[in-house]
Amino acid sequence: MHLSYALELPERPGEVQKAFRIAPEASYVLSVKNPEKGSPANAGLRKQDQADYPDKLQKEFRGRRFDREDVELLDFEGAEFLLVGARTNPEVAYGVELDTDAADYEHADTVRRLRMVKSRHPVKPLFEGRWD
């Protein structure tokens, strides 16, 4: 599985994006952790908080620590995943167009998909890329 993105908001990365090392666009390989394999000390979820996959999906891991083929593995509470940087320019690398539009709060696709309500969710960092 790959996750490729291009920032729509803020228009230019600010201090928040720099602090979290969020590039204007990037691509990652996404791998889901097998809950039956251990985690390093002080890493991962507690046993009772880990995903409990049905046998059919647990077999997707084929005994490995991670699986990157089945997106269904992400549909379970407690699913843990790892993002590994793959490309800094996914449009060129994969021949895809990451369409971004200048957006305002009412029309930003992310705001709509996350069902954010302006009165309850601070949006200044989203538009300005600055800490409040």
Coordinates of N, CA and C in Angstrom, one line a residue:
M1 N 0.8 -1.2 0.0 CA 0.0 0.0 0.0 C 0.9 1.2 0.0
H2 N 0.5 2.2 -0.7 CA 1.2 3.5 -0.7 C 0.2 4.6 -0.3
L3 N 0.8 5.6 0.4 CA 0.1 6.8 0.7 C 0.8 7.9 0.1
S4 N 0.2 8.6 -0.8 CA 0.8 9.8 -1.5 C -0.1 11.0 -1.2
Y5 N 0.5 12.1 -1.0 CA -0.3 13.3 -0.7 C 0.4 14.5 -1.2
A6 N -0.4 15.6 -1.3 CA 0.1 16.9 -1.6 C -0.7 17.9 -0.7
L7 N 0.0 18.7 0.0 CA -0.7 19.6 0.9 C -1.6 20.6 0.2
E8 N -2.8 20.8 0.7 CA -3.7 21.8 0.1 C -3.7 23.0 1.0
L9 N -3.7 22.7 2.3 CA -3.6 23.8 3.3 C -2.6 23.5 4.3
P10 N -1.8 24.4 4.8 CA -1.7 25.8 4.3 C -1.1 25.8 2.9
E11 N -1.2 26.9 2.2 CA -0.7 27.0 0.9 C 0.8 26.8 0.9
R12 N 1.5 27.3 1.9 CA 3.0 27.1 2.0 C 3.2 26.5 3.4
P13 N 4.0 25.5 3.5 CA 4.3 24.9 4.8 C 4.8 25.9 5.8
G14 N 4.3 25.8 7.0 CA 4.7 26.8 8.0 C 5.5 26.1 9.1
E15 N 5.6 26.7 10.3 CA 6.4 26.1 11.4 C 5.8 24.8 11.9
V16 N 4.5 24.6 11.8 CA 3.9 23.3 12.3 C 4.3 22.2 11.4
Q17 N 4.2 22.4 10.1 CA 4.6 21.4 9.1 C 6.1 21.1 9.2
K18 N 6.9 22.1 9.4 CA 8.4 21.9 9.6 C 8.7 21.1 10.8
A19 N 8.0 21.4 11.9 CA 8.2 20.7 13.2 C 7.9 19.2 13.1
F20 N 6.8 18.9 12.3 CA 6.4 17.5 12.1 C 7.1 16.9 10.8
R21 N 7.9 17.7 10.2 CA 8.6 17.2 9.0 C 7.6 16.8 7.9
I22 N 6.5 17.6 7.7 CA 5.5 17.3 6.7 C 5.9 18.1 5.4
A23 N 6.3 17.3 4.4 CA 6.8 17.9 3.2 C 5.6 18.4 2.4
P24 N 5.8 19.3 1.4 CA 4.6 19.8 0.6 C 4.0 18.6 -0.1
E25 N 4.7 17.6 -0.5 CA 4.2 16.4 -1.1 C 5.2 15.3 -0.9
A26 N 4.6 14.1 -0.7 CA 5.5 12.9 -0.4 C 4.7 11.6 -0.7
S27 N 5.4 10.5 -0.6 CA 4.8 9.2 -0.8 C 5.4 8.3 0.3
Y28 N 4.6 7.4 0.9 CA 5.0 6.5 1.9 C 4.5 5.1 1.5
V29 N 5.3 4.1 1.9 CA 4.8 2.7 1.9 C 4.2 2.5 3.3
L30 N 3.0 1.9 3.3 CA 2.3 1.7 4.5 C 2.3 0.2 4.8
S31 N 2.8 -0.2 6.0 CA 2.8 -1.6 6.4 C 2.0 -1.7 7.7
V32 N 1.1 -2.7 7.8 CA 0.3 -2.9 9.0 C 1.0 -4.0 9.9
K33 N 1.1 -3.7 11.2 CA 1.8 -4.6 12.2 C 1.0 -5.8 12.5
N34 N 1.6 -6.9 12.6 CA 1.0 -8.2 13.0 C 0.9 -8.1 14.6
P35 N -0.3 -8.1 15.1 CA -0.4 -8.1 16.6 C 0.1 -9.3 17.3
E36 N 0.3 -10.4 16.6 CA 0.8 -11.6 17.2 C 2.3 -11.7 17.3
K37 N 2.9 -10.7 16.7 CA 4.4 -10.6 16.8 C 4.7 -9.5 17.8
G38 N 5.7 -9.7 18.6 CA 6.0 -8.7 19.7 C 6.5 -7.4 19.2
S39 N 6.5 -6.4 20.1 CA 7.0 -5.1 19.8 C 8.2 -4.8 20.6
P40 N 9.1 -3.9 20.2 CA 10.2 -3.5 21.0 C 9.7 -2.9 22.3
A41 N 10.6 -3.0 23.3 CA 10.2 -2.4 24.6 C 9.8 -0.9 24.5
N42 N 8.7 -0.6 25.2 CA 8.2 0.8 25.2 C 7.7 1.2 23.8
A43 N 7.3 0.3 23.0 CA 6.7 0.6 21.6 C 5.5 -0.2 21.4
G44 N 4.6 0.4 20.7 CA 3.3 -0.3 20.3 C 2.3 -0.3 21.4
L45 N 1.1 -0.8 21.1 CA 0.0 -0.8 22.0 C 0.1 -2.0 23.0
R46 N -0.6 -1.8 24.1 CA -0.7 -2.9 25.1 C -1.5 -4.0 24.5
K47 N -1.3 -5.2 24.9 CA -1.9 -6.4 24.3 C -3.5 -6.2 24.2
Q48 N -4.1 -5.7 25.3 CA -5.6 -5.6 25.3 C -6.0 -4.5 24.3
D49 N -5.2 -3.6 23.8 CA -5.5 -2.6 22.9 C -5.2 -2.9 21.5
Q50 N -4.5 -4.0 21.2 CA -4.2 -4.3 19.8 C -5.3 -4.8 19.0
A51 N -5.2 -4.8 17.7 CA -6.3 -5.3 16.8 C -6.5 -6.7 17.0
D52 N -7.7 -7.1 17.0 CA -8.1 -8.6 17.1 C -8.7 -9.0 15.7
Y53 N -7.8 -9.4 14.8 CA -8.2 -9.8 13.5 C -8.9 -11.1 13.4
P54 N -9.9 -11.3 12.6 CA -10.5 -12.6 12.3 C -9.4 -13.5 11.7
D55 N -9.5 -14.8 11.9 CA -8.5 -15.7 11.4 C -8.2 -15.5 9.9
K56 N -9.2 -15.2 9.1 CA -8.9 -15.0 7.7 C -8.0 -13.9 7.4
L57 N -8.1 -12.8 8.1 CA -7.2 -11.6 7.9 C -5.9 -11.9 8.6
Q58 N -5.9 -12.5 9.8 CA -4.6 -12.8 10.5 C -3.7 -13.6 9.6
K59 N -4.3 -14.5 8.8 CA -3.5 -15.3 7.9 C -2.8 -14.5 6.8
E60 N -3.3 -13.3 6.5 CA -2.6 -12.4 5.5 C -1.2 -12.1 5.9
F61 N -0.9 -12.1 7.2 CA 0.5 -11.8 7.6 C 1.5 -12.9 7.3
R62 N 1.0 -14.2 7.1 CA 1.8 -15.3 6.8 C 3.0 -15.4 7.7
G63 N 2.8 -15.1 9.0 CA 3.9 -15.3 10.0 C 4.8 -14.1 10.1
R64 N 4.6 -13.1 9.2 CA 5.6 -12.0 9.2 C 5.1 -10.9 10.2
R65 N 6.0 -10.0 10.5 CA 5.8 -8.9 11.5 C 4.8 -7.8 10.9
F66 N 4.9 -7.7 9.5 CA 4.1 -6.6 8.9 C 3.5 -7.2 7.6
D67 N 2.4 -6.5 7.2 CA 1.8 -6.8 5.9 C 1.5 -5.5 5.2
R68 N 1.7 -5.5 3.9 CA 1.4 -4.2 3.2 C 0.5 -4.4 2.0
E69 N -0.2 -5.6 1.9 CA -1.0 -5.9 0.8 C -2.5 -5.6 1.0
D70 N -3.0 -5.8 2.3 CA -4.5 -5.9 2.5 C -4.9 -4.6 3.3
V71 N -5.6 -3.7 2.6 CA -6.1 -2.5 3.2 C -7.2 -2.8 4.2
E72 N -7.8 -3.9 4.2 CA -8.8 -4.3 5.2 C -8.3 -4.3 6.6
L73 N -7.0 -4.6 6.7 CA -6.3 -4.6 8.0 C -6.4 -3.3 8.8
L74 N -6.6 -2.2 8.1 CA -6.7 -0.9 8.7 C -8.1 -0.6 9.3
D75 N -9.0 -1.5 9.0 CA -10.4 -1.2 9.4 C -10.7 -1.7 10.8
F76 N -9.7 -2.1 11.6 CA -9.9 -2.6 12.9 C -9.3 -1.7 13.9
E77 N -10.1 -1.5 15.0 CA -9.6 -0.7 16.1 C -8.3 -1.3 16.6
G78 N -7.4 -0.5 16.9 CA -6.1 -1.0 17.4 C -5.1 -1.4 16.3
A79 N -5.5 -1.2 15.1 CA -4.5 -1.5 14.0 C -3.4 -0.6 14.1
E80 N -2.2 -1.1 14.0 CA -0.9 -0.3 14.1 C -0.3 -0.4 12.7
F81 N 0.3 0.7 12.3 CA 0.9 0.8 11.0 C 2.2 1.6 11.0
L82 N 3.0 1.3 10.1 CA 4.3 2.0 10.0 C 4.4 2.7 8.6
L83 N 4.8 3.9 8.6 CA 5.0 4.6 7.3 C 6.5 4.7 7.0
V84 N 6.9 4.3 5.8 CA 8.3 4.3 5.4 C 8.3 5.2 4.2
G85 N 9.2 6.3 4.3 CA 9.3 7.2 3.2 C 9.7 6.5 1.9
A86 N 9.0 6.8 0.8 CA 9.2 6.1 -0.4 C 9.7 7.1 -1.5
R87 N 9.0 8.2 -1.7 CA 9.3 9.2 -2.7 C 9.1 10.6 -2.2
T88 N 9.9 11.5 -2.7 CA 9.7 12.9 -2.4 C 8.9 13.6 -3.5
N89 N 8.8 13.0 -4.6 CA 8.1 13.6 -5.7 C 7.2 12.5 -6.4
P90 N 6.1 12.1 -5.7 CA 5.3 11.0 -6.2 C 4.7 11.2 -7.6
E91 N 4.4 12.5 -7.9 CA 3.8 12.7 -9.3 C 4.7 12.2 -10.4
V92 N 6.0 12.5 -10.2 CA 7.0 12.0 -11.2 C 7.3 10.5 -11.1
A93 N 7.4 10.1 -9.8 CA 7.8 8.7 -9.6 C 6.7 7.7 -10.0
Y94 N 5.4 8.1 -9.8 CA 4.3 7.1 -10.1 C 3.5 7.6 -11.2
G95 N 3.8 8.7 -11.8 CA 3.0 9.2 -13.0 C 1.5 9.5 -12.6
V96 N 1.3 10.0 -11.4 CA 0.0 10.4 -10.9 C -0.1 11.9 -10.8
E97 N -1.3 12.5 -10.8 CA -1.4 13.9 -10.5 C -2.1 14.1 -9.2
L98 N -1.4 14.7 -8.3 CA -2.0 15.0 -6.9 C -2.6 16.4 -7.0
D99 N -3.9 16.4 -7.3 CA -4.6 17.6 -7.6 C -4.9 18.4 -6.3
T100 N -4.4 19.6 -6.2 CA -4.7 20.5 -5.1 C -5.2 21.8 -5.6
D101 N -6.2 22.3 -4.9 CA -6.8 23.5 -5.3 C -6.7 24.5 -4.1
A102 N -6.6 25.8 -4.5 CA -6.6 26.8 -3.4 C -8.0 26.6 -2.7
A103 N -8.0 26.5 -1.4 CA -9.2 26.2 -0.7 C -9.4 27.2 0.4
D104 N -10.7 27.4 0.8 CA -11.1 28.1 2.0 C -11.8 27.1 2.9
Y105 N -12.1 27.5 4.1 CA -12.6 26.6 5.1 C -13.9 25.9 4.6
E106 N -14.8 26.6 4.0 CA -16.0 25.9 3.5 C -15.9 24.9 2.4
H107 N -14.8 25.1 1.6 CA -14.6 24.2 0.5 C -13.4 23.3 0.6
A108 N -12.7 23.3 1.6 CA -11.6 22.4 1.8 C -12.0 21.0 1.9
D109 N -11.5 20.1 1.1 CA -12.0 18.7 1.1 C -11.7 18.0 2.4
T110 N -10.5 18.3 3.0 CA -10.2 17.7 4.3 C -11.2 18.1 5.4
V111 N -11.5 19.4 5.4 CA -12.5 19.8 6.4 C -13.8 19.1 6.2
R112 N -14.3 18.9 5.0 CA -15.5 18.3 4.7 C -15.5 16.8 5.1
R113 N -14.4 16.1 4.7 CA -14.3 14.7 5.0 C -14.2 14.4 6.5
L114 N -13.5 15.3 7.2 CA -13.3 15.1 8.7 C -14.5 15.6 9.4
R115 N -15.5 16.2 8.7 CA -16.7 16.8 9.3 C -16.4 17.8 10.4
M116 N -15.4 18.6 10.2 CA -15.0 19.6 11.1 C -16.0 20.8 11.2
V117 N -16.3 21.2 12.4 CA -17.2 22.3 12.6 C -16.4 23.5 13.1
K118 N -16.4 24.6 12.4 CA -15.6 25.8 12.6 C -15.7 26.3 14.1
S119 N -16.9 26.2 14.7 CA -17.1 26.7 16.0 C -16.5 25.8 17.1
R120 N -16.2 24.5 16.7 CA -15.6 23.6 17.7 C -14.1 23.2 17.4
H121 N -13.7 23.5 16.2 CA -12.3 23.1 15.8 C -11.5 24.3 15.4
P122 N -10.4 24.5 16.0 CA -9.6 25.6 15.6 C -9.0 25.4 14.3
V123 N -9.2 26.3 13.4 CA -8.7 26.1 12.0 C -7.5 27.0 11.6
K124 N -7.2 28.0 12.5 CA -6.1 28.9 12.2 C -4.8 28.1 11.8
P125 N -4.4 27.1 12.6 CA -3.2 26.3 12.2 C -3.3 25.7 10.8
L126 N -4.5 25.3 10.5 CA -4.7 24.6 9.2 C -4.4 25.6 8.0
F127 N -4.8 26.8 8.2 CA -4.7 27.8 7.1 C -3.3 28.5 7.2
E128 N -2.8 28.7 8.4 CA -1.5 29.5 8.5 C -0.3 28.6 8.8
G129 N -0.5 27.4 9.2 CA 0.7 26.5 9.5 C 1.4 27.0 10.7
R130 N 0.7 27.7 11.6 CA 1.4 28.2 12.8 C 0.7 27.7 14.1
W131 N 1.5 27.5 15.1 CA 0.9 27.1 16.4 C 0.1 28.3 17.0
D132 N -1.0 27.9 17.7 CA -1.8 29.0 18.3 C -1.2 29.3 19.7

